[in-house]
Coordinates of C-alpha atoms in Angstrom, one line a residue:
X1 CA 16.7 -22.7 -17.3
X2 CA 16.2 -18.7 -18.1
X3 CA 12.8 -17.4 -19.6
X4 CA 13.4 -16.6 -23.3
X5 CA 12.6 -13.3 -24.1
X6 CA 9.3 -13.9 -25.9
X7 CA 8.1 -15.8 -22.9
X8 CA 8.9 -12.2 -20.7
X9 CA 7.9 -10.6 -23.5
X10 CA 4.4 -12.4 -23.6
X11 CA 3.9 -12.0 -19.4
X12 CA 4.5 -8.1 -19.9
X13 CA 2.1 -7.8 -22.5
X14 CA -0.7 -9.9 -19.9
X15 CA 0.3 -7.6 -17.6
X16 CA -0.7 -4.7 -19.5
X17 CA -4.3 -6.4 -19.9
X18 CA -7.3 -6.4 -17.0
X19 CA -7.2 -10.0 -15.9
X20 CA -10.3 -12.6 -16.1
X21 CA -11.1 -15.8 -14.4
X22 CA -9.6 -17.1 -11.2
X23 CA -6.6 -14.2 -11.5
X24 CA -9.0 -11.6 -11.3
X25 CA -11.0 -13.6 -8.6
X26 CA -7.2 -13.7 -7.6
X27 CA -6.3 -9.9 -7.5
X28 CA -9.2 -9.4 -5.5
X29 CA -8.4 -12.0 -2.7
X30 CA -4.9 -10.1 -2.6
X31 CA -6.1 -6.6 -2.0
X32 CA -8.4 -8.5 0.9
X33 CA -5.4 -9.4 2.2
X34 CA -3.6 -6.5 1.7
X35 CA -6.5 -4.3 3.7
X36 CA -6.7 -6.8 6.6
X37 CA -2.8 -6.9 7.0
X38 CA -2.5 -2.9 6.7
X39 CA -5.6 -2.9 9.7
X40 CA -3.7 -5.5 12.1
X41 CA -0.5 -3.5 11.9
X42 CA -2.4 -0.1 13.8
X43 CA -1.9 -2.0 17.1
X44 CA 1.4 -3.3 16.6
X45 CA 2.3 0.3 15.5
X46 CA 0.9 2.1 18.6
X47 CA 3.3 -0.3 21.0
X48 CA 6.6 0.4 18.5
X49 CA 6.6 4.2 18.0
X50 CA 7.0 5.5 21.7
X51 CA 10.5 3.8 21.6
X52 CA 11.9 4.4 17.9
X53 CA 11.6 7.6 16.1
X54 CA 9.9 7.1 12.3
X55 CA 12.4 6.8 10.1
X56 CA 14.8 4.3 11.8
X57 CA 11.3 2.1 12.1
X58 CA 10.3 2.2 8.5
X59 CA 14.4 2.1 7.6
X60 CA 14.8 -1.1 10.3
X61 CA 11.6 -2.8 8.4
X62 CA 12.9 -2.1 5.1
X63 CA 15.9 -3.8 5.5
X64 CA 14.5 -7.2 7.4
X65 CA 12.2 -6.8 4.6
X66 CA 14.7 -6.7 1.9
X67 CA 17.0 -9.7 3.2
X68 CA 13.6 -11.6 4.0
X69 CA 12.4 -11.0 0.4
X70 CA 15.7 -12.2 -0.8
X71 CA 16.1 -14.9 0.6
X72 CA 12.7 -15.9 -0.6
X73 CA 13.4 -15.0 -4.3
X74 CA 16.8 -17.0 -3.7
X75 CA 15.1 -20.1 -2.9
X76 CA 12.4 -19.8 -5.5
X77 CA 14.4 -19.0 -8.5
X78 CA 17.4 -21.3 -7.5
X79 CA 19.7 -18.8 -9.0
X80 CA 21.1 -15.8 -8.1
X81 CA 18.7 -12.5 -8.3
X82 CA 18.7 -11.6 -11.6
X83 CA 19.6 -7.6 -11.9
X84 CA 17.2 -5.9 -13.6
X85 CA 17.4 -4.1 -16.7
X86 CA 16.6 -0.1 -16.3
X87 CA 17.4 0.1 -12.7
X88 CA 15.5 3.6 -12.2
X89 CA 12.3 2.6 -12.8
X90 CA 12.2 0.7 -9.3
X91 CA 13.6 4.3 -7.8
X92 CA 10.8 6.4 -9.0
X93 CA 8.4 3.1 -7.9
X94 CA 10.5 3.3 -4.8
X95 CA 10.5 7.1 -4.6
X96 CA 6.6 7.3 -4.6
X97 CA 6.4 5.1 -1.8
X98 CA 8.7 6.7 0.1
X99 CA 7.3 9.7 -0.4
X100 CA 4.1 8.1 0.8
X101 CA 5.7 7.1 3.8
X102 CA 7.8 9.7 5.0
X103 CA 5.1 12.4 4.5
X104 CA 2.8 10.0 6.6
X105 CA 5.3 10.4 9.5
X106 CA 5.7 14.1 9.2
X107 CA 1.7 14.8 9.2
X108 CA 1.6 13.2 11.6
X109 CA 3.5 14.8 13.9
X110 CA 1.3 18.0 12.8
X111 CA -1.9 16.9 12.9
X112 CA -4.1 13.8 14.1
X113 CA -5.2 10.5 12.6
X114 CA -8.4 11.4 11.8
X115 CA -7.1 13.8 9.5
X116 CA -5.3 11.9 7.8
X117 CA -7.4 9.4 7.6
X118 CA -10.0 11.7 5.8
X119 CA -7.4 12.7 3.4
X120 CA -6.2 9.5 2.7
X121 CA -9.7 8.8 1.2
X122 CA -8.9 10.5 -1.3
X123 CA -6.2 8.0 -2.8
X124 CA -8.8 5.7 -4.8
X125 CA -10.3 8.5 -7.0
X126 CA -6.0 9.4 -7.4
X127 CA -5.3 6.2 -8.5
X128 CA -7.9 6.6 -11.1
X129 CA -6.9 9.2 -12.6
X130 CA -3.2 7.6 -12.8
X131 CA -4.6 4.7 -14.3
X132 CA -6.1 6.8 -16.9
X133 CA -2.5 9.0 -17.4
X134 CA -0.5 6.2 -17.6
X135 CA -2.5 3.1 -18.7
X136 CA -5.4 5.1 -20.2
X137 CA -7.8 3.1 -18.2
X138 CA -11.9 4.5 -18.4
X139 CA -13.6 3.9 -15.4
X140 CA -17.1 1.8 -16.4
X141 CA -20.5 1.5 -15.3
X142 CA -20.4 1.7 -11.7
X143 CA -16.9 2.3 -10.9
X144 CA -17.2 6.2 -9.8
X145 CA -19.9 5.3 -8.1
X146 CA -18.7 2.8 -6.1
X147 CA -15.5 4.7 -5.2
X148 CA -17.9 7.2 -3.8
X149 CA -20.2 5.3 -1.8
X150 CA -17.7 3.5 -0.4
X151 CA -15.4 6.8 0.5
X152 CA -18.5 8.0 2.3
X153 CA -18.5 4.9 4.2
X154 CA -15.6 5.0 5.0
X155 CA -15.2 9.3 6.3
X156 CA -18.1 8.2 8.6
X157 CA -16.2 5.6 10.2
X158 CA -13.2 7.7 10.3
X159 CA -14.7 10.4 12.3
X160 CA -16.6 8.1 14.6
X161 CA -19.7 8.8 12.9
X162 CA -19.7 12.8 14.2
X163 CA -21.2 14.8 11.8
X164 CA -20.1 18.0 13.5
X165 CA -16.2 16.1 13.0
X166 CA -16.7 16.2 9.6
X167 CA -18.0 19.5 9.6
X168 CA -15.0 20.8 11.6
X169 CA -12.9 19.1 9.3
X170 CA -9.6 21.7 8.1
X171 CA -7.0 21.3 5.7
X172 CA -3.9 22.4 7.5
X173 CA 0.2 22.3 6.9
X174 CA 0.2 18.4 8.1
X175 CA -3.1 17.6 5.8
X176 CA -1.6 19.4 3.2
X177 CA 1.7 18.0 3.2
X178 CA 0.2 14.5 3.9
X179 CA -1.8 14.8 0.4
X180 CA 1.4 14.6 -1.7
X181 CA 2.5 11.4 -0.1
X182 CA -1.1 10.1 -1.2
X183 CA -0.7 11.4 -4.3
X184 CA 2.7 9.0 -4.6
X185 CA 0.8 6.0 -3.3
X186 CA -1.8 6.2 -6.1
X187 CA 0.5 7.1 -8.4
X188 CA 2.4 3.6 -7.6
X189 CA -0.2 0.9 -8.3
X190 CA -0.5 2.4 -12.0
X191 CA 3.5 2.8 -12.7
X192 CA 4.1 -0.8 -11.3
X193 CA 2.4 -2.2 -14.9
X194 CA 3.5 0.6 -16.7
X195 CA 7.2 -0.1 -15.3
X196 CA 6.7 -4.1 -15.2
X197 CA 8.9 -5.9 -18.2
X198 CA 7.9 -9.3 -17.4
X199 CA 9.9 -9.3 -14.5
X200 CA 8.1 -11.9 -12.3
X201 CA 5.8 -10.5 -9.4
X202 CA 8.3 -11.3 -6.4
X203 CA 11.6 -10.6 -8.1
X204 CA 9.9 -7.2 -8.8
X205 CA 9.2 -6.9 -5.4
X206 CA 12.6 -7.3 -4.1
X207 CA 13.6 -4.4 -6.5
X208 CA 11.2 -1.9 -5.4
X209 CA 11.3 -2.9 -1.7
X210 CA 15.0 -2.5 -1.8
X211 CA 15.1 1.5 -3.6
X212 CA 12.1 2.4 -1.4
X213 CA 14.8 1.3 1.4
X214 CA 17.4 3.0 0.2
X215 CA 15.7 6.5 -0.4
X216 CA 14.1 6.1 3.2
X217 CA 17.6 5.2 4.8
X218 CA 19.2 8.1 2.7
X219 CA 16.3 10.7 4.3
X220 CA 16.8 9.6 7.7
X221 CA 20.3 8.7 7.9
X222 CA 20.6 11.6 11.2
X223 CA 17.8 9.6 13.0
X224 CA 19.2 6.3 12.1
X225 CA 22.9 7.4 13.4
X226 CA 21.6 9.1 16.4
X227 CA 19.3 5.8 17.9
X228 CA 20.6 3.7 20.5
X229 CA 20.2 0.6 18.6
X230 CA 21.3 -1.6 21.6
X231 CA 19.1 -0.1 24.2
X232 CA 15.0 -0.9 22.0
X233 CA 13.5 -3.2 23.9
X234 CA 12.6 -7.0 22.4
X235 CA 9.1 -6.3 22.0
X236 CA 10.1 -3.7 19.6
X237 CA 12.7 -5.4 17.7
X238 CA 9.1 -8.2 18.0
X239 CA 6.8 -5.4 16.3
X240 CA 9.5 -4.4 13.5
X241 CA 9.8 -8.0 12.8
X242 CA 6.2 -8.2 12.6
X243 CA 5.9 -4.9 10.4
X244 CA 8.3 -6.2 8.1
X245 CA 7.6 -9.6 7.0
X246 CA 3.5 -9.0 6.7
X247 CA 3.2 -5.4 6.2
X248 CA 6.5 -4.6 4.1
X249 CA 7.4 -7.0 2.0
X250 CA 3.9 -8.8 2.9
X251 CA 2.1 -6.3 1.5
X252 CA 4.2 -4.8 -1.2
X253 CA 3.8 -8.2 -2.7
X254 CA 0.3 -8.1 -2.6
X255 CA -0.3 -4.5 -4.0
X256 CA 2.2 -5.8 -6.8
X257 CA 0.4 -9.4 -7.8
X258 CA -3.2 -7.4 -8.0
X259 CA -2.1 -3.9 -9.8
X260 CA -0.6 -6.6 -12.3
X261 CA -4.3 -8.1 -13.0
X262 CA -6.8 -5.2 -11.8
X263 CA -7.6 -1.3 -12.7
X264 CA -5.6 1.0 -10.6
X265 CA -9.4 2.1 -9.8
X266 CA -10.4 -0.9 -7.9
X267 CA -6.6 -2.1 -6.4
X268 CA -6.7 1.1 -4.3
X269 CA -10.3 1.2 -3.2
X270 CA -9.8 -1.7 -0.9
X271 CA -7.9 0.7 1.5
X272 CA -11.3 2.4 2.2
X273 CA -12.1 -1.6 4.3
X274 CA -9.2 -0.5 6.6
X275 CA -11.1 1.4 9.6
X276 CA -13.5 -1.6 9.1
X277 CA -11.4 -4.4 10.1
X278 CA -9.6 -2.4 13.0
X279 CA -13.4 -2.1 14.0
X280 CA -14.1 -6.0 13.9
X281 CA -10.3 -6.5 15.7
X282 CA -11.2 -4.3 18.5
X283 CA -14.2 -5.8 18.6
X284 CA -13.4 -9.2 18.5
X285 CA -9.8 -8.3 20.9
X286 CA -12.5 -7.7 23.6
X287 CA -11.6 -3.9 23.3
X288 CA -15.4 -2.9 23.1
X289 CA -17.5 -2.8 19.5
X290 CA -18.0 0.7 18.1
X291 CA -21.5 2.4 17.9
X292 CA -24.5 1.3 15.5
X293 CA -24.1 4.3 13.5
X294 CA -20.1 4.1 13.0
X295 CA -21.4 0.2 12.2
X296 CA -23.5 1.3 9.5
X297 CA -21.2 3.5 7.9
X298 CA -18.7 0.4 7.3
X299 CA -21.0 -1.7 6.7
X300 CA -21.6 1.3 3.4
X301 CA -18.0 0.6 2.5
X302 CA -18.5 -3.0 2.2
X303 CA -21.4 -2.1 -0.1
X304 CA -20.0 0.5 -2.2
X305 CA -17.0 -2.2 -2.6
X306 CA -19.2 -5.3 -3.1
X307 CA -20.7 -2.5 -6.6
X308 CA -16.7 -2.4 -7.3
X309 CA -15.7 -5.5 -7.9
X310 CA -19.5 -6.6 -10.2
X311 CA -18.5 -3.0 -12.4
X312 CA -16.8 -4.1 -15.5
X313 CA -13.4 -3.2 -15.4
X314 CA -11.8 -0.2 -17.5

């Protein structure tokens, strides 16, 4: 049986509230997830990009994603997928991903990780300010804070714990252009409540993951055209798999089901446990533990974000 539309009507206007309780509890356990998944796909990344160029990966991952995603809503729903009303919101959700994406690619090709990695920092105290512009969320009590202890924490482990790195530290062309794709990431956790109409979490999912496809596979269609499909090797076609089902639509799922039930503030600051985790799988991979003093500076994150989630929420 459909919803009504004062049961849709009721889940939007939840939506547009902080959640309590075991969804809260909930929204946290997700963005957990969401960190560790984002960390285990560095390794699987580094084996897939020597033999695919950027944007036929992220296109190829899209679209197992999106045919994975549906099939799942398929089953779930036992109906058809219902088309949504006011199609463009998912393409400016989708654009800001894409942007996100794309950008990350190009920087890269300018600059080095570490870079990026110290300007991707900057995404929580973004995502903030979003939440304020577009859900008028106040960051309380120890939020700020927390955001910047944990951003510290997090820079130290990024540059290996080198103060002279930091210090040599230079916003470039590839930094620069690598900011506005962070500024569509933070922008995205806030607009997916603003844009949510009740739609449920993985229905909503399907809709975004298939116009961030579309506007990736529209940027890149020369690169697409131009790769030997048939000659990738299987452990590549292995990795994409793997990309798409837990760090695709895995994760886009995830990032949804929290930023309907936390601040933008907090959903965003649980990227900063990324260099964290790909410290304990190194570690634990036999690949050799990192310094005491690169140590201490995660174990800093975890604190600043163990103050995040005890702050009241805005």
């Amino acid at each position: 049986m459909n919803e009504t539309v004062t049961t849709k009507a009721a889940r939007q206007a939840g939506y547009r509230q902080n959640a309590t309780g075991p969804q809260k509890t909930l929204g946290h356990l997700a963005m957990v997830a969401f960190a560790a998944l984002v960390a285990g796909s560095f390794s699987v990344g580094a084996i897939v990009a020597p033999h695919i160029g950027p944007a036929s990966l992220n296109a190829a991952r899209f679209l197992v994603a999106i045919v994975l995603m549906g099939i799942v809503v398929r089953v779930v729903l036992r109906r058809p997928i219902p088309f949504p009303a006011a199609p463009w919101r998912f393409f400016v959700m989708g654009g800001a991903m894409a942007l996100f994406f794309i950008t990350m690619f190009t920087a890269l090709g300018m600059t080095d990780p570490v870079s990026t990695g110290a300007i991707f920092t900057l995404m929580p105290f973004l995502s903030t300010f979003f939440g304020y512009l577009f859900l008028r969320q106040v960051p309380r009590g120890l939020v700020l804070p927390s955001l910047i202890l944990a951003g510290v924490g997090a820079i130290w482990v990024i540059f290996g714990g080198d103060l002279d790195a930091v210090r040599r530290f230079d916003v470039g062309r590839g930094e620069t252009i690598f900011f506005f794709g962070v500024v569509g990431h933070a922008a995205y956790a806030s607009l997916v409540r603003f844009y949510n109409r009740g739609e449920p979490v993985l229905v909503f999912t399907f809709w975004t993951l298939l116009a961030t496809g579309i506007i990736i596979a529209v940027y890149g269609v020369g690169e697409i055209a131009a790769t030997h499909w048939q000659s990738i090797p299987f452990k590549v076609w292995a990795g994409i798999l793997y990309l798409a089902i837990f760090t695709t639509a895995g994760t886009f799922f995830l990032l949804q089901f929290a930023a309907l039930r936390l601040p933008a503030s907090k959903v965003l600051a649980y990227n900063y446990l990324t260099p964290t985790l790909i410290i304990i799988y190194e570690g634990l991979l036999g690949h050799g533990w990192a310094s005491f003093s690169v140590i201490a500076g995660a174990g800093v994150t975890i604190l600043g974000l163990v103050l995040l989630v005890l702050a009241p929420d805005g």
